[in-house]
Amino acid sequence: MSTTNGRDARAERGPAGASARERRGAPQDGSAEMAMVARARPASYYGRAVLKPPVWGEDIAYYFFLGGLSAGASLLAVGADQTGRSALRRGGRLGALGSLGLGMFFLVKDLGRPERFHHMLRVAKLTSPMSVGTWILSAYGAACGMAAAAEVWPKRLAPRPAGRLLAATGRPAGLAAGLLAPVVAAYTAVLLADTAVPAWNAARRELPFVFTASAAASAGGLGMIVAPPSEAAPARRLAQYGAIVELAASRRLEARREVALEPYLFGNAGRLLNRASALTAAGVLGSMLAGRRSRVAAVASGAALLAGGMYERLGILRAGVASTTDPRYVNGG
Amino acid sequence: MRLAANSLSGPVEDVAGQAGHREHPPRMGFFTDTSVCIGCKACEVACKEWNEVPEDGLNLLGMSMDNTGSLGASSWRHVAFIEQPRRLARHDAGIAGLPVGPSGTEATAGIVESALRRAPRGGGELGTSPYEPGHVPAVPLADGPERTDFRWLMMSDVCKHCTHAACLDVCPTGALVRTEFGTVVVQQDICNGCGYCVSACPFGVIDRRPGDGRAHKCTLCYDRLRGGLEPACAKACPTSSIQYGELDALHERARGRLEALRASGVAEARLYGEDATDGVGGCGAFFLLLDEPAVYGLPSTPVVASRDLPAMWKAAGVAALGLLAAALSAFMEPRER
Ligand code: SF4
Ligand code: SF4
């Protein structure tokens, strides 16, 4: 886990550390007159931020986490449905709808005018990842809802027309949710990257992988909690894949050594991401060592994976905010 | 929706036309010539009055004569003040030999900066909501090295009305629109305060107003333009530092002014935001500056993030397919016993 250690070692240093200052160069226009003016600090307006810090609160991190979790759970449910793992299917479908619903609650709550949330539905804009996401989420939510309804429809009402309809549509609805799920997990990364926020924009190639991988790890964790160990082998494997890619992607972010990526390593965000890596690693190790035999170990590992996914999103949110409040991330210096 | 040439970045001949306006007036904008600004803040006041922009907090910020601090949801014009220990062309500041200490900006910047970092929004409050800098110690100007030269830069900042406006691109409700004048305006009855535009703007202009919950910024006085009037700030500016007009004509005038300034020894004069090949396709509101953009709190190389949107979706597509493949293979392995 050198990723974890690397973050540890630098977490105590302030943001915009040595490399930010090293980057400070001569004035861009290069006029001799400018160069003669000695500056005690990099050029900025009283150190004031150039950008506005995001107005998004922790709610949006909760939404990113829950949306990703829902997507991964839908994928697990499809596989479980096809391979006859009924507990995993049931837990996956209900977990997918539940986390989506809770996620939507946080998403709407974070609006400045929550009662106007439906204004998102008055346009469809390809240039706005939030608009694209709204429409994908709407379709995904409907599919998720139908799959979950098939799961909870009472047995004794099965002969009713609605019951027969749900029995027939449960599987295709679950499949549709599963096909849309990867986009649900990935679009939120585009949403963050498509901003002027230095830490998010600079990570535009890595963020989608961090987000889908984290969704896989969280959903794997959920699978280990809701299904008995005998059914949860695919959940364990999904969690492992997710954890490996997530740790690899965050390593890559570190290795690039870009000034704008520093907030992922330092301060509050660095600590949160550190914790995320540790929890994810612990969850995967726990599931590999004891997840097959002990339900208690499986539930504990699953919980660690879920917590890891949560901290990952919180850390990414905080890193973005930190990168906007320091003008050096925008103008160098 | 068809993607026309340069629809995400690069120069655009006809912004209003690209946005779907058929018969439309020429593109209108601002040329703000900071070399003649006297820092009277008439623009700030006129804007607040005409647009009924609420108070953004009455605080002493320690930023020279600037007690607004930044553009924000409730400050649509903002006059920046920068004190520098250098000469403006052949001007004689008349302070040689007088007991004046270091430049105010140099002396107070560190104090102001650390106060900003401690604020709940890291200083994002400026221009939007009250901000309490706490105790700002007085700087004894008589101490320190004596100055022989002095210049005071002032600049009235405003929304850039970008050719490729990131705020408009990302707005998911359609609240932000391109007007027939080529300007960028928030429709207040549509905005649901999602906050996306706030993080998208590469100039840190638009913000959400607490309590109100919606995003606000300069409208380039859309209502006045419709009525054939010039924007309130340009009308109020006593030195014509703020000039309103057809963008093409303003470009012409700005180039002339730049040449005149350089000819009279102001070698550091430069235009900012007039270049259609820059990261936002050029600005509808551009400036003549006397120092690096960063000195005024402006981004040195603003870029509309949408420029890279296709690449971002591509990366997301690969990641999504990867997740699908991972889920498939998780189930394809032989079942564990
Ligand atoms: S400066 Fe910012 S708020 Fe103004 S048009 Fe450009 S992106 Fe939008
Ligand atoms: S806050 Fe309002 S104007 Fe800004 S992107 Fe959201 S809906 Fe559009």
PDB file of N, CA, C and O in Angstrom, chain A residues 231-260:
ATOM      1  N   GLU A 231     -23.163 -17.015  -1.597  1.00  0.00           N
ATOM      2  CA  GLU A 231     -23.610 -16.367  -2.837  1.00  0.00           C
ATOM      3  C   GLU A 231     -22.745 -15.171  -3.213  1.00  0.00           C
ATOM      4  O   GLU A 231     -22.890 -14.619  -4.310  1.00  0.00           O
ATOM      5  N   ALA A 232     -21.873 -14.765  -2.312  1.00  0.00           N
ATOM      6  CA  ALA A 232     -21.251 -13.446  -2.466  1.00  0.00           C
ATOM      7  C   ALA A 232     -19.908 -13.461  -3.191  1.00  0.00           C
ATOM      8  O   ALA A 232     -19.233 -12.432  -3.252  1.00  0.00           O
ATOM      9  N   ALA A 233     -19.526 -14.595  -3.774  1.00  0.00           N
ATOM     10  CA  ALA A 233     -18.218 -14.639  -4.447  1.00  0.00           C
ATOM     11  C   ALA A 233     -18.081 -13.550  -5.513  1.00  0.00           C
ATOM     12  O   ALA A 233     -17.054 -12.862  -5.563  1.00  0.00           O
ATOM     13  N   PRO A 234     -19.088 -13.337  -6.378  1.00  0.00           N
ATOM     14  CA  PRO A 234     -18.941 -12.264  -7.381  1.00  0.00           C
ATOM     15  C   PRO A 234     -18.801 -10.888  -6.733  1.00  0.00           C
ATOM     16  O   PRO A 234     -18.068 -10.037  -7.246  1.00  0.00           O
ATOM     17  N   ALA A 235     -19.484 -10.675  -5.614  1.00  0.00           N
ATOM     18  CA  ALA A 235     -19.371  -9.388  -4.916  1.00  0.00           C
ATOM     19  C   ALA A 235     -17.951  -9.191  -4.432  1.00  0.00           C
ATOM     20  O   ALA A 235     -17.384  -8.103  -4.549  1.00  0.00           O
ATOM     21  N   ARG A 236     -17.365 -10.254  -3.892  1.00  0.00           N
ATOM     22  CA  ARG A 236     -15.974 -10.145  -3.416  1.00  0.00           C
ATOM     23  C   ARG A 236     -15.037  -9.821  -4.568  1.00  0.00           C
ATOM     24  O   ARG A 236     -14.147  -8.990  -4.453  1.00  0.00           O
ATOM     25  N   ARG A 237     -15.263 -10.522  -5.700  1.00  0.00           N
ATOM     26  CA  ARG A 237     -14.378 -10.267  -6.844  1.00  0.00           C
ATOM     27  C   ARG A 237     -14.560  -8.836  -7.367  1.00  0.00           C
ATOM     28  O   ARG A 237     -13.590  -8.150  -7.676  1.00  0.00           O
ATOM     29  N   LEU A 238     -15.817  -8.388  -7.443  1.00  0.00           N
ATOM     30  CA  LEU A 238     -16.063  -7.021  -7.924  1.00  0.00           C
ATOM     31  C   LEU A 238     -15.355  -6.001  -7.024  1.00  0.00           C
ATOM     32  O   LEU A 238     -14.753  -5.037  -7.504  1.00  0.00           O
ATOM     33  N   ALA A 239     -15.431  -6.263  -5.717  1.00  0.00           N
ATOM     34  CA  ALA A 239     -14.771  -5.361  -4.778  1.00  0.00           C
ATOM     35  C   ALA A 239     -13.267  -5.353  -5.015  1.00  0.00           C
ATOM     36  O   ALA A 239     -12.624  -4.295  -4.981  1.00  0.00           O
ATOM     37  N   GLN A 240     -12.700  -6.534  -5.285  1.00  0.00           N
ATOM     38  CA  GLN A 240     -11.248  -6.593  -5.524  1.00  0.00           C
ATOM     39  C   GLN A 240     -10.865  -5.817  -6.777  1.00  0.00           C
ATOM     40  O   GLN A 240      -9.943  -5.004  -6.758  1.00  0.00           O
ATOM     41  N   TYR A 241     -11.587  -6.063  -7.866  1.00  0.00           N
ATOM     42  CA  TYR A 241     -11.292  -5.323  -9.107  1.00  0.00           C
ATOM     43  C   TYR A 241     -11.346  -3.825  -8.843  1.00  0.00           C
ATOM     44  O   TYR A 241     -10.465  -3.066  -9.226  1.00  0.00           O
ATOM     45  N   GLY A 242     -12.445  -3.425  -8.187  1.00  0.00           N
ATOM     46  CA  GLY A 242     -12.645  -1.999  -7.927  1.00  0.00           C
ATOM     47  C   GLY A 242     -11.510  -1.418  -7.108  1.00  0.00           C
ATOM     48  O   GLY A 242     -10.961  -0.367  -7.445  1.00  0.00           O
ATOM     49  N   ALA A 243     -11.145  -2.131  -6.057  1.00  0.00           N
ATOM     50  CA  ALA A 243     -10.104  -1.610  -5.169  1.00  0.00           C
ATOM     51  C   ALA A 243      -8.784  -1.464  -5.913  1.00  0.00           C
ATOM     52  O   ALA A 243      -8.073  -0.466  -5.760  1.00  0.00           O
ATOM     53  N   ILE A 244      -8.461  -2.450  -6.745  1.00  0.00           N
ATOM     54  CA  ILE A 244      -7.179  -2.399  -7.469  1.00  0.00           C
ATOM     55  C   ILE A 244      -7.144  -1.195  -8.405  1.00  0.00           C
ATOM     56  O   ILE A 244      -6.194  -0.413  -8.413  1.00  0.00           O
ATOM     57  N   VAL A 245      -8.217  -1.021  -9.185  1.00  0.00           N
ATOM     58  CA  VAL A 245      -8.236   0.101 -10.136  1.00  0.00           C
ATOM     59  C   VAL A 245      -8.252   1.429  -9.390  1.00  0.00           C
ATOM     60  O   VAL A 245      -7.576   2.386  -9.772  1.00  0.00           O
ATOM     61  N   GLU A 246      -9.020   1.484  -8.302  1.00  0.00           N
ATOM     62  CA  GLU A 246      -9.103   2.733  -7.540  1.00  0.00           C
ATOM     63  C   GLU A 246      -7.737   3.132  -6.990  1.00  0.00           C
ATOM     64  O   GLU A 246      -7.313   4.278  -7.106  1.00  0.00           O
ATOM     65  N   LEU A 247      -7.031   2.156  -6.427  1.00  0.00           N
ATOM     66  CA  LEU A 247      -5.716   2.477  -5.870  1.00  0.00           C
ATOM     67  C   LEU A 247      -4.739   2.825  -6.989  1.00  0.00           C
ATOM     68  O   LEU A 247      -3.919   3.739  -6.852  1.00  0.00           O
ATOM     69  N   ALA A 248      -4.852   2.136  -8.132  1.00  0.00           N
ATOM     70  CA  ALA A 248      -3.954   2.427  -9.250  1.00  0.00           C
ATOM     71  C   ALA A 248      -4.207   3.829  -9.784  1.00  0.00           C
ATOM     72  O   ALA A 248      -3.268   4.577 -10.071  1.00  0.00           O
ATOM     73  N   ALA A 249      -5.484   4.202  -9.893  1.00  0.00           N
ATOM     74  CA  ALA A 249      -5.811   5.528 -10.429  1.00  0.00           C
ATOM     75  C   ALA A 249      -5.324   6.618  -9.487  1.00  0.00           C
ATOM     76  O   ALA A 249      -4.784   7.636  -9.931  1.00  0.00           O
ATOM     77  N   SER A 250      -5.469   6.409  -8.178  1.00  0.00           N
ATOM     78  CA  SER A 250      -4.997   7.465  -7.277  1.00  0.00           C
ATOM     79  C   SER A 250      -3.470   7.539  -7.288  1.00  0.00           C
ATOM     80  O   SER A 250      -2.900   8.612  -7.138  1.00  0.00           O
ATOM     81  N   ARG A 251      -2.804   6.395  -7.473  1.00  0.00           N
ATOM     82  CA  ARG A 251      -1.340   6.415  -7.612  1.00  0.00           C
ATOM     83  C   ARG A 251      -0.931   7.239  -8.817  1.00  0.00           C
ATOM     84  O   ARG A 251       0.032   7.984  -8.780  1.00  0.00           O
ATOM     85  N   ARG A 252      -1.687   7.069  -9.897  1.00  0.00           N
ATOM     86  CA  ARG A 252      -1.353   7.792 -11.117  1.00  0.00           C
ATOM     87  C   ARG A 252      -1.494   9.294 -10.913  1.00  0.00           C
ATOM     88  O   ARG A 252      -0.690  10.076 -11.383  1.00  0.00           O
ATOM     89  N   LEU A 253      -2.551   9.656 -10.178  1.00  0.00           N
ATOM     90  CA  LEU A 253      -2.746  11.077  -9.877  1.00  0.00           C
ATOM     91  C   LEU A 253      -1.535  11.630  -9.135  1.00  0.00           C
ATOM     92  O   LEU A 253      -1.085  12.740  -9.373  1.00  0.00           O
ATOM     93  N   GLU A 254      -1.004  10.814  -8.211  1.00  0.00           N
ATOM     94  CA  GLU A 254       0.170  11.252  -7.455  1.00  0.00           C
ATOM     95  C   GLU A 254       1.386  11.323  -8.340  1.00  0.00           C
ATOM     96  O   GLU A 254       2.169  12.276  -8.271  1.00  0.00           O
ATOM     97  N   ALA A 255       1.541  10.323  -9.188  1.00  0.00           N
ATOM     98  CA  ALA A 255       2.764  10.221  -9.988  1.00  0.00           C
ATOM     99  C   ALA A 255       2.873  11.367 -10.975  1.00  0.00           C
ATOM    100  O   ALA A 255       3.974  11.733 -11.383  1.00  0.00           O
ATOM    101  N   ARG A 256       1.735  11.948 -11.376  1.00  0.00           N
ATOM    102  CA  ARG A 256       1.808  13.011 -12.384  1.00  0.00           C
ATOM    103  C   ARG A 256       2.427  14.293 -11.854  1.00  0.00           C
ATOM    104  O   ARG A 256       2.879  15.126 -12.607  1.00  0.00           O
ATOM    105  N   ARG A 257       2.445  14.438 -10.547  1.00  0.00           N
ATOM    106  CA  ARG A 257       3.128  15.578  -9.918  1.00  0.00           C
ATOM    107  C   ARG A 257       2.731  16.919 -10.510  1.00  0.00           C
ATOM    108  O   ARG A 257       3.559  17.787 -10.734  1.00  0.00           O
ATOM    109  N   GLU A 258       1.475  17.089 -10.804  1.00  0.00           N
ATOM    110  CA  GLU A 258       1.022  18.386 -11.303  1.00  0.00           C
ATOM    111  C   GLU A 258       0.623  19.243 -10.113  1.00  0.00           C
ATOM    112  O   GLU A 258       0.066  18.731  -9.145  1.00  0.00           O
ATOM    113  N   VAL A 259       0.877  20.526 -10.229  1.00  0.00           N
ATOM    114  CA  VAL A 259       0.553  21.420  -9.118  1.00  0.00           C
ATOM    115  C   VAL A 259      -0.930  21.323  -8.776  1.00  0.00           C
ATOM    116  O   VAL A 259      -1.316  21.228  -7.616  1.00  0.00           O
ATOM    117  N   ALA A 260      -1.772  21.309  -9.813  1.00  0.00           N
ATOM    118  CA  ALA A 260      -3.216  21.322  -9.584  1.00  0.00           C
ATOM    119  C   ALA A 260      -3.694  20.048  -8.897  1.00  0.00           C
ATOM    120  O   ALA A 260      -4.813  20.002  -8.382  1.00  0.00           O
TER     121      ALA A 260
END
